Amino acid sequence: MTSATPASPAAATADDPAAVLDNAAWHSLAGPHAHFAIGGDLVRRYPEDVAPFVAVRTWDDPAVWDALRDLVGPGAEVGLSGYEGEIPAGWEFVGGGEGVQLVETAALRPRPFDEAIELDADDAAEMMAIVERNQPGPFRPRTHELGRYIGIRRGGRLIAMAGERLHPTGWTEISAVAVDADHRRQGLASRLVLDVAFHIQQRGDRAMMHAAAGNTGAIAAYERLGFTLRRVNRFVAVRTPA
């Protein structure tokens, strides 16, 4: 399933630099990740082997529905983040849910993690495997191209990972935080998140994260590190007309 998100009514300003986060996917594809973008002025997406996200600039233009169908194709399932209106005739409601968006605060104390190694295309198969084992969220064969990914190896095996995904101007999302079950409760996830956040801040960006609203354990852990809840995102899954 792909996921479509609507753009914020206003881009980031000096008064509200976080406004781009109201539609992080669009501002990524229209900004730092523009070289990945497929689509036009109303709807854009990442290549399917990079990320499943489809971004909508605005729901106020009625032409967006045709543009969305043209981009993802007929009979395709797509997630609409933040859309609460009526689904057009011919579109099928599939399901829904809620997620949360967290942003760094002054309490965050990022620092490098000496054991972490940087991952690249040569590690893609292992990255896909650890995601399959732990299910931290969507991850595709080329997701590692979206930013810096790091991991921990024990006995030659990749047992923990985290990295960067969406990149709206001024912000970078920390994502794919995964630790194998037999290596948990060692603080590895926290140390990886703090390392990723350190390098994000070194570039002059701020760190943000997304999590399923029901993943209360992870949300609490991120809040203890120094993240705070910015917003709750409602999404529905629909199928485009055949």
PDB file of C-alpha atoms in Angstrom:
ATOM      1  CA  MET A   1       0.000   0.000   0.000  1.00  0.00           C
ATOM      2  CA  THR A   2       1.177   3.520  -0.766  1.00  0.00           C
ATOM      3  CA  SER A   3       0.475   6.479   1.511  1.00  0.00           C
ATOM      4  CA  ALA A   4      -0.638   9.945   0.395  1.00  0.00           C
ATOM      5  CA  THR A   5      -0.348  13.009   2.586  1.00  0.00           C
ATOM      6  CA  PRO A   6      -1.764  16.516   2.109  1.00  0.00           C
ATOM      7  CA  ALA A   7       0.410  19.594   2.136  1.00  0.00           C
ATOM      8  CA  SER A   8       0.335  22.144   4.920  1.00  0.00           C
ATOM      9  CA  PRO A   9      -1.508  25.358   3.995  1.00  0.00           C
ATOM     10  CA  ALA A  10       1.744  27.237   4.624  1.00  0.00           C
ATOM     11  CA  ALA A  11       5.357  26.337   4.190  1.00  0.00           C
ATOM     12  CA  ALA A  12       7.834  26.833   7.016  1.00  0.00           C
ATOM     13  CA  THR A  13       8.281  30.398   8.215  1.00  0.00           C
ATOM     14  CA  ALA A  14      10.453  32.029  10.812  1.00  0.00           C
ATOM     15  CA  ASP A  15       7.423  32.002  13.118  1.00  0.00           C
ATOM     16  CA  ASP A  16       6.617  28.330  12.472  1.00  0.00           C
ATOM     17  CA  PRO A  17       9.587  26.389  11.099  1.00  0.00           C
ATOM     18  CA  ALA A  18       7.703  23.143  11.786  1.00  0.00           C
ATOM     19  CA  ALA A  19       4.854  23.945   9.372  1.00  0.00           C
ATOM     20  CA  VAL A  20       6.439  21.718   6.714  1.00  0.00           C
ATOM     21  CA  LEU A  21       5.880  18.761   9.039  1.00  0.00           C
ATOM     22  CA  ASP A  22       2.135  18.988   8.475  1.00  0.00           C
ATOM     23  CA  ASN A  23       2.968  17.261   5.193  1.00  0.00           C
ATOM     24  CA  ALA A  24       6.481  15.934   5.554  1.00  0.00           C
ATOM     25  CA  ALA A  25       6.302  13.704   2.478  1.00  0.00           C
ATOM     26  CA  TRP A  26       5.287  16.511   0.114  1.00  0.00           C
ATOM     27  CA  HIS A  27       7.920  18.890   1.437  1.00  0.00           C
ATOM     28  CA  SER A  28      10.511  16.140   1.110  1.00  0.00           C
ATOM     29  CA  LEU A  29       9.582  15.398  -2.502  1.00  0.00           C
ATOM     30  CA  ALA A  30       9.307  19.102  -3.340  1.00  0.00           C
ATOM     31  CA  GLY A  31      12.542  19.886  -1.499  1.00  0.00           C
ATOM     32  CA  PRO A  32      15.627  17.863  -0.547  1.00  0.00           C
ATOM     33  CA  HIS A  33      14.231  14.632  -2.059  1.00  0.00           C
ATOM     34  CA  ALA A  34      13.049  16.232  -5.318  1.00  0.00           C
ATOM     35  CA  HIS A  35      15.478  14.053  -7.278  1.00  0.00           C
ATOM     36  CA  PHE A  36      13.405  11.019  -6.237  1.00  0.00           C
ATOM     37  CA  ALA A  37      10.047  12.584  -7.141  1.00  0.00           C
ATOM     38  CA  ILE A  38       7.706  11.020  -9.697  1.00  0.00           C
ATOM     39  CA  GLY A  39       4.582  13.029 -10.545  1.00  0.00           C
ATOM     40  CA  GLY A  40       3.532  16.620 -11.060  1.00  0.00           C
ATOM     41  CA  ASP A  41       2.252  19.735  -9.333  1.00  0.00           C
ATOM     42  CA  LEU A  42      -0.545  18.029  -7.394  1.00  0.00           C
ATOM     43  CA  VAL A  43       0.697  14.535  -6.532  1.00  0.00           C
ATOM     44  CA  ARG A  44       4.177  13.090  -6.237  1.00  0.00           C
ATOM     45  CA  ARG A  45       5.594   9.782  -5.115  1.00  0.00           C
ATOM     46  CA  TYR A  46       8.867   8.022  -4.432  1.00  0.00           C
ATOM     47  CA  PRO A  47       9.963   5.181  -6.719  1.00  0.00           C
ATOM     48  CA  GLU A  48       8.334   1.982  -5.457  1.00  0.00           C
ATOM     49  CA  ASP A  49      11.665   0.417  -4.520  1.00  0.00           C
ATOM     50  CA  VAL A  50      12.628   3.503  -2.476  1.00  0.00           C
ATOM     51  CA  ALA A  51       9.536   4.239  -0.345  1.00  0.00           C
ATOM     52  CA  PRO A  52       5.754   3.675  -0.501  1.00  0.00           C
ATOM     53  CA  PHE A  53       4.793   7.297   0.136  1.00  0.00           C
ATOM     54  CA  VAL A  54       2.607   9.351  -2.189  1.00  0.00           C
ATOM     55  CA  ALA A  55       2.248  13.054  -1.338  1.00  0.00           C
ATOM     56  CA  VAL A  56      -0.664  15.329  -2.218  1.00  0.00           C
ATOM     57  CA  ARG A  57       0.000  19.071  -2.390  1.00  0.00           C
ATOM     58  CA  THR A  58      -3.581  20.044  -1.460  1.00  0.00           C
ATOM     59  CA  TRP A  59      -6.976  18.395  -1.235  1.00  0.00           C
ATOM     60  CA  ASP A  60      -8.636  21.727  -2.134  1.00  0.00           C
ATOM     61  CA  ASP A  61      -8.130  21.153  -5.870  1.00  0.00           C
ATOM     62  CA  PRO A  62     -10.758  18.664  -7.132  1.00  0.00           C
ATOM     63  CA  ALA A  63      -8.322  17.545  -9.835  1.00  0.00           C
ATOM     64  CA  VAL A  64      -6.181  15.889  -7.162  1.00  0.00           C
ATOM     65  CA  TRP A  65      -8.236  12.678  -7.251  1.00  0.00           C
ATOM     66  CA  ASP A  66      -7.685  12.133 -10.958  1.00  0.00           C
ATOM     67  CA  ALA A  67      -4.009  12.993 -10.548  1.00  0.00           C
ATOM     68  CA  LEU A  68      -3.721  10.502  -7.699  1.00  0.00           C
ATOM     69  CA  ARG A  69      -5.364   7.723  -9.704  1.00  0.00           C
ATOM     70  CA  ASP A  70      -3.219   8.492 -12.744  1.00  0.00           C
ATOM     71  CA  LEU A  71      -0.066   8.302 -10.633  1.00  0.00           C
ATOM     72  CA  VAL A  72      -0.714   5.085  -8.692  1.00  0.00           C
ATOM     73  CA  GLY A  73      -2.870   3.351 -11.285  1.00  0.00           C
ATOM     74  CA  PRO A  74      -6.329   1.732 -11.260  1.00  0.00           C
ATOM     75  CA  GLY A  75      -7.273  -0.684  -8.489  1.00  0.00           C
ATOM     76  CA  ALA A  76      -4.299   0.383  -6.325  1.00  0.00           C
ATOM     77  CA  GLU A  77      -4.444   0.681  -2.545  1.00  0.00           C
ATOM     78  CA  VAL A  78      -3.208   3.996  -1.166  1.00  0.00           C
ATOM     79  CA  GLY A  79      -3.142   5.569   2.287  1.00  0.00           C
ATOM     80  CA  LEU A  80      -4.529   9.092   2.669  1.00  0.00           C
ATOM     81  CA  SER A  81      -2.945  10.809   5.670  1.00  0.00           C
ATOM     82  CA  GLY A  82      -4.895  13.688   7.176  1.00  0.00           C
ATOM     83  CA  TYR A  83      -7.843  13.459   4.786  1.00  0.00           C
ATOM     84  CA  GLU A  84     -11.209  13.473   6.586  1.00  0.00           C
ATOM     85  CA  GLY A  85     -13.650  14.300   3.778  1.00  0.00           C
ATOM     86  CA  GLU A  86     -15.887  12.098   1.681  1.00  0.00           C
ATOM     87  CA  ILE A  87     -14.307   9.511  -0.595  1.00  0.00           C
ATOM     88  CA  PRO A  88     -15.275  10.143  -4.245  1.00  0.00           C
ATOM     89  CA  ALA A  89     -17.606   7.780  -6.050  1.00  0.00           C
ATOM     90  CA  GLY A  90     -15.799   4.756  -7.389  1.00  0.00           C
ATOM     91  CA  TRP A  91     -13.135   4.818  -4.678  1.00  0.00           C
ATOM     92  CA  GLU A  92     -13.278   1.999  -2.105  1.00  0.00           C
ATOM     93  CA  PHE A  93     -12.669   2.488   1.631  1.00  0.00           C
ATOM     94  CA  VAL A  94     -10.257  -0.200   2.873  1.00  0.00           C
ATOM     95  CA  GLY A  95      -9.422   0.780   6.474  1.00  0.00           C
ATOM     96  CA  GLY A  96      -7.918   3.412   8.739  1.00  0.00           C
ATOM     97  CA  GLY A  97      -5.839   4.190  11.788  1.00  0.00           C
ATOM     98  CA  GLU A  98      -3.801   6.786  13.652  1.00  0.00           C
ATOM     99  CA  GLY A  99      -0.131   7.643  13.939  1.00  0.00           C
ATOM    100  CA  VAL A 100       1.828  10.210  15.902  1.00  0.00           C
ATOM    101  CA  GLN A 101       4.540  12.654  14.934  1.00  0.00           C
ATOM    102  CA  LEU A 102       7.256  13.503  17.449  1.00  0.00           C
ATOM    103  CA  VAL A 103       9.863  16.274  17.275  1.00  0.00           C
ATOM    104  CA  GLU A 104      13.059  16.905  19.200  1.00  0.00           C
ATOM    105  CA  THR A 105      13.123  19.228  22.192  1.00  0.00           C
ATOM    106  CA  ALA A 106      15.952  20.931  24.044  1.00  0.00           C
ATOM    107  CA  ALA A 107      16.026  17.888  26.336  1.00  0.00           C
ATOM    108  CA  LEU A 108      17.430  15.703  23.529  1.00  0.00           C
ATOM    109  CA  ARG A 109      21.127  14.991  24.069  1.00  0.00           C
ATOM    110  CA  PRO A 110      22.424  13.447  20.817  1.00  0.00           C
ATOM    111  CA  ARG A 111      25.836  11.805  20.772  1.00  0.00           C
ATOM    112  CA  PRO A 112      27.793   9.443  18.519  1.00  0.00           C
ATOM    113  CA  PHE A 113      27.730   5.700  19.143  1.00  0.00           C
ATOM    114  CA  ASP A 114      31.195   4.278  18.567  1.00  0.00           C
ATOM    115  CA  GLU A 115      30.001   0.730  17.857  1.00  0.00           C
ATOM    116  CA  ALA A 116      27.671   1.874  15.060  1.00  0.00           C
ATOM    117  CA  ILE A 117      28.775   1.322  11.471  1.00  0.00           C
ATOM    118  CA  GLU A 118      27.427   3.092   8.408  1.00  0.00           C
ATOM    119  CA  LEU A 119      25.368   0.929   6.046  1.00  0.00           C
ATOM    120  CA  ASP A 120      25.085   1.208   2.271  1.00  0.00           C
ATOM    121  CA  ALA A 121      23.933  -0.671  -0.823  1.00  0.00           C
ATOM    122  CA  ASP A 122      26.167  -3.630   0.006  1.00  0.00           C
ATOM    123  CA  ASP A 123      24.137  -4.118   3.198  1.00  0.00           C
ATOM    124  CA  ALA A 124      20.710  -3.770   1.578  1.00  0.00           C
ATOM    125  CA  ALA A 125      19.778  -7.457   1.803  1.00  0.00           C
ATOM    126  CA  GLU A 126      20.641  -7.564   5.518  1.00  0.00           C
ATOM    127  CA  MET A 127      18.726  -4.337   6.101  1.00  0.00           C
ATOM    128  CA  MET A 128      15.653  -5.823   4.451  1.00  0.00           C
ATOM    129  CA  ALA A 129      16.056  -8.959   6.562  1.00  0.00           C
ATOM    130  CA  ILE A 130      16.229  -7.135   9.905  1.00  0.00           C
ATOM    131  CA  VAL A 131      13.171  -5.087   8.918  1.00  0.00           C
ATOM    132  CA  GLU A 132      11.321  -8.310   8.066  1.00  0.00           C
ATOM    133  CA  ARG A 133      12.221  -9.746  11.472  1.00  0.00           C
ATOM    134  CA  ASN A 134      11.237  -6.671  13.482  1.00  0.00           C
ATOM    135  CA  GLN A 135       8.616  -4.799  11.386  1.00  0.00           C
ATOM    136  CA  PRO A 136       9.578  -1.205  12.321  1.00  0.00           C
ATOM    137  CA  GLY A 137       7.659   0.191   9.334  1.00  0.00           C
ATOM    138  CA  PRO A 138       7.866   0.415   5.548  1.00  0.00           C
ATOM    139  CA  PHE A 139      11.297  -0.304   4.123  1.00  0.00           C
ATOM    140  CA  ARG A 140      12.188  -1.022   0.517  1.00  0.00           C
ATOM    141  CA  PRO A 141      15.385  -2.247  -1.225  1.00  0.00           C
ATOM    142  CA  ARG A 142      16.550   1.340  -1.916  1.00  0.00           C
ATOM    143  CA  THR A 143      15.228   3.067   1.208  1.00  0.00           C
ATOM    144  CA  HIS A 144      18.816   3.356   2.411  1.00  0.00           C
ATOM    145  CA  GLU A 145      19.376   5.957  -0.347  1.00  0.00           C
ATOM    146  CA  LEU A 146      17.133   8.450   1.472  1.00  0.00           C
ATOM    147  CA  GLY A 147      19.766   9.269   4.075  1.00  0.00           C
ATOM    148  CA  ARG A 148      22.355   7.937   6.477  1.00  0.00           C
ATOM    149  CA  TYR A 149      21.729   4.447   7.915  1.00  0.00           C
ATOM    150  CA  ILE A 150      23.730   2.856  10.683  1.00  0.00           C
ATOM    151  CA  GLY A 151      23.756  -0.542  12.334  1.00  0.00           C
ATOM    152  CA  ILE A 152      25.313  -2.826  14.902  1.00  0.00           C
ATOM    153  CA  ARG A 153      26.903  -6.166  14.044  1.00  0.00           C
ATOM    154  CA  ARG A 154      27.421  -8.947  16.544  1.00  0.00           C
ATOM    155  CA  GLY A 155      29.118 -12.119  15.374  1.00  0.00           C
ATOM    156  CA  GLY A 156      29.058 -10.747  11.835  1.00  0.00           C
ATOM    157  CA  ARG A 157      25.246 -10.422  11.878  1.00  0.00           C
ATOM    158  CA  LEU A 158      23.315  -7.149  11.609  1.00  0.00           C
ATOM    159  CA  ILE A 159      21.301  -7.123  14.841  1.00  0.00           C
ATOM    160  CA  ALA A 160      20.259  -3.456  15.129  1.00  0.00           C
ATOM    161  CA  MET A 161      19.627  -0.557  12.753  1.00  0.00           C
ATOM    162  CA  ALA A 162      18.296   2.991  12.447  1.00  0.00           C
ATOM    163  CA  GLY A 163      18.474   5.710   9.815  1.00  0.00           C
ATOM    164  CA  GLU A 164      17.032   8.714   8.018  1.00  0.00           C
ATOM    165  CA  ARG A 165      13.923   8.725   5.835  1.00  0.00           C
ATOM    166  CA  LEU A 166      11.736  11.765   5.060  1.00  0.00           C
ATOM    167  CA  HIS A 167      13.608  15.045   4.701  1.00  0.00           C
ATOM    168  CA  PRO A 168      11.397  18.151   4.615  1.00  0.00           C
ATOM    169  CA  THR A 169      13.526  21.294   4.564  1.00  0.00           C
ATOM    170  CA  GLY A 170      15.109  21.883   7.962  1.00  0.00           C
ATOM    171  CA  TRP A 171      14.110  18.485   9.351  1.00  0.00           C
ATOM    172  CA  THR A 172      15.099  14.832   9.006  1.00  0.00           C
ATOM    173  CA  GLU A 173      13.000  11.859  10.064  1.00  0.00           C
ATOM    174  CA  ILE A 174      14.615   9.096  12.137  1.00  0.00           C
ATOM    175  CA  SER A 175      13.160   5.790  10.994  1.00  0.00           C
ATOM    176  CA  ALA A 176      13.658   2.012  10.673  1.00  0.00           C
ATOM    177  CA  VAL A 177      14.657   1.641  14.325  1.00  0.00           C
ATOM    178  CA  ALA A 178      15.001  -2.121  14.684  1.00  0.00           C
ATOM    179  CA  VAL A 179      16.715  -4.382  17.221  1.00  0.00           C
ATOM    180  CA  ASP A 180      16.562  -8.172  17.117  1.00  0.00           C
ATOM    181  CA  ALA A 181      14.703  -9.741  20.029  1.00  0.00           C
ATOM    182  CA  ASP A 182      17.728 -11.425  21.596  1.00  0.00           C
ATOM    183  CA  HIS A 183      19.632  -8.123  21.724  1.00  0.00           C
ATOM    184  CA  ARG A 184      16.957  -5.899  23.260  1.00  0.00           C
ATOM    185  CA  ARG A 185      17.085  -4.236  26.689  1.00  0.00           C
ATOM    186  CA  GLN A 186      20.703  -3.234  26.095  1.00  0.00           C
ATOM    187  CA  GLY A 187      19.931   0.365  25.126  1.00  0.00           C
ATOM    188  CA  LEU A 188      20.903  -0.207  21.491  1.00  0.00           C
ATOM    189  CA  ALA A 189      17.818   1.444  19.982  1.00  0.00           C
ATOM    190  CA  SER A 190      18.270   4.564  22.103  1.00  0.00           C
ATOM    191  CA  ARG A 191      21.969   4.835  21.302  1.00  0.00           C
ATOM    192  CA  LEU A 192      21.324   4.431  17.579  1.00  0.00           C
ATOM    193  CA  VAL A 193      18.587   7.090  17.652  1.00  0.00           C
ATOM    194  CA  LEU A 194      20.886   9.494  19.501  1.00  0.00           C
ATOM    195  CA  ASP A 195      23.677   8.872  16.979  1.00  0.00           C
ATOM    196  CA  VAL A 196      21.364   9.525  14.020  1.00  0.00           C
ATOM    197  CA  ALA A 197      20.049  12.649  15.752  1.00  0.00           C
ATOM    198  CA  PHE A 198      23.621  13.834  16.381  1.00  0.00           C
ATOM    199  CA  HIS A 199      24.498  13.748  12.695  1.00  0.00           C
ATOM    200  CA  ILE A 200      21.175  15.364  11.771  1.00  0.00           C
ATOM    201  CA  GLN A 201      21.952  18.273  14.088  1.00  0.00           C
ATOM    202  CA  GLN A 202      25.521  18.473  12.786  1.00  0.00           C
ATOM    203  CA  ARG A 203      24.024  19.238   9.358  1.00  0.00           C
ATOM    204  CA  GLY A 204      21.887  21.996  10.848  1.00  0.00           C
ATOM    205  CA  ASP A 205      18.594  20.061  10.713  1.00  0.00           C
ATOM    206  CA  ARG A 206      16.253  19.039  13.512  1.00  0.00           C
ATOM    207  CA  ALA A 207      15.147  15.466  14.196  1.00  0.00           C
ATOM    208  CA  MET A 208      11.595  14.159  14.023  1.00  0.00           C
ATOM    209  CA  MET A 209       9.975  10.727  14.130  1.00  0.00           C
ATOM    210  CA  HIS A 210       6.739   8.922  13.338  1.00  0.00           C
ATOM    211  CA  ALA A 211       5.183   5.994  15.191  1.00  0.00           C
ATOM    212  CA  ALA A 212       1.914   4.099  15.214  1.00  0.00           C
ATOM    213  CA  ALA A 213      -0.379   5.612  17.845  1.00  0.00           C
ATOM    214  CA  GLY A 214      -0.779   2.193  19.423  1.00  0.00           C
ATOM    215  CA  ASN A 215       2.967   1.696  19.851  1.00  0.00           C
ATOM    216  CA  THR A 216       2.916   3.303  23.271  1.00  0.00           C
ATOM    217  CA  GLY A 217       6.127   1.641  24.431  1.00  0.00           C
ATOM    218  CA  ALA A 218       8.190   3.134  21.614  1.00  0.00           C
ATOM    219  CA  ILE A 219       6.515   6.546  21.997  1.00  0.00           C
ATOM    220  CA  ALA A 220       7.329   6.593  25.720  1.00  0.00           C
ATOM    221  CA  ALA A 221      10.946   5.604  24.993  1.00  0.00           C
ATOM    222  CA  TYR A 222      11.340   8.419  22.453  1.00  0.00           C
ATOM    223  CA  GLU A 223       9.815  10.911  24.867  1.00  0.00           C
ATOM    224  CA  ARG A 224      12.337   9.854  27.522  1.00  0.00           C
ATOM    225  CA  LEU A 225      15.119  10.603  25.025  1.00  0.00           C
ATOM    226  CA  GLY A 226      13.827  14.142  24.534  1.00  0.00           C
ATOM    227  CA  PHE A 227      11.176  13.971  21.812  1.00  0.00           C
ATOM    228  CA  THR A 228       7.683  15.354  22.279  1.00  0.00           C
ATOM    229  CA  LEU A 229       4.354  14.716  20.584  1.00  0.00           C
ATOM    230  CA  ARG A 230       3.644  17.313  17.904  1.00  0.00           C
ATOM    231  CA  ARG A 231       0.498  15.940  16.296  1.00  0.00           C
ATOM    232  CA  VAL A 232      -1.704  12.900  15.777  1.00  0.00           C
ATOM    233  CA  ASN A 233      -2.112  11.865  12.152  1.00  0.00           C
ATOM    234  CA  ARG A 234      -5.331  10.197  11.048  1.00  0.00           C
ATOM    235  CA  PHE A 235      -5.148   8.122   7.889  1.00  0.00           C
ATOM    236  CA  VAL A 236      -7.481   6.021   5.797  1.00  0.00           C
ATOM    237  CA  ALA A 237      -6.666   3.418   3.200  1.00  0.00           C
ATOM    238  CA  VAL A 238      -8.623   3.469  -0.061  1.00  0.00           C
ATOM    239  CA  ARG A 239      -8.557   1.660  -3.376  1.00  0.00           C
ATOM    240  CA  THR A 240      -8.518   3.652  -6.614  1.00  0.00           C
ATOM    241  CA  PRO A 241     -11.263   2.994  -9.170  1.00  0.00           C
ATOM    242  CA  ALA A 242     -10.544   0.062 -11.474  1.00  0.00           C
TER     243      ALA A 242
END
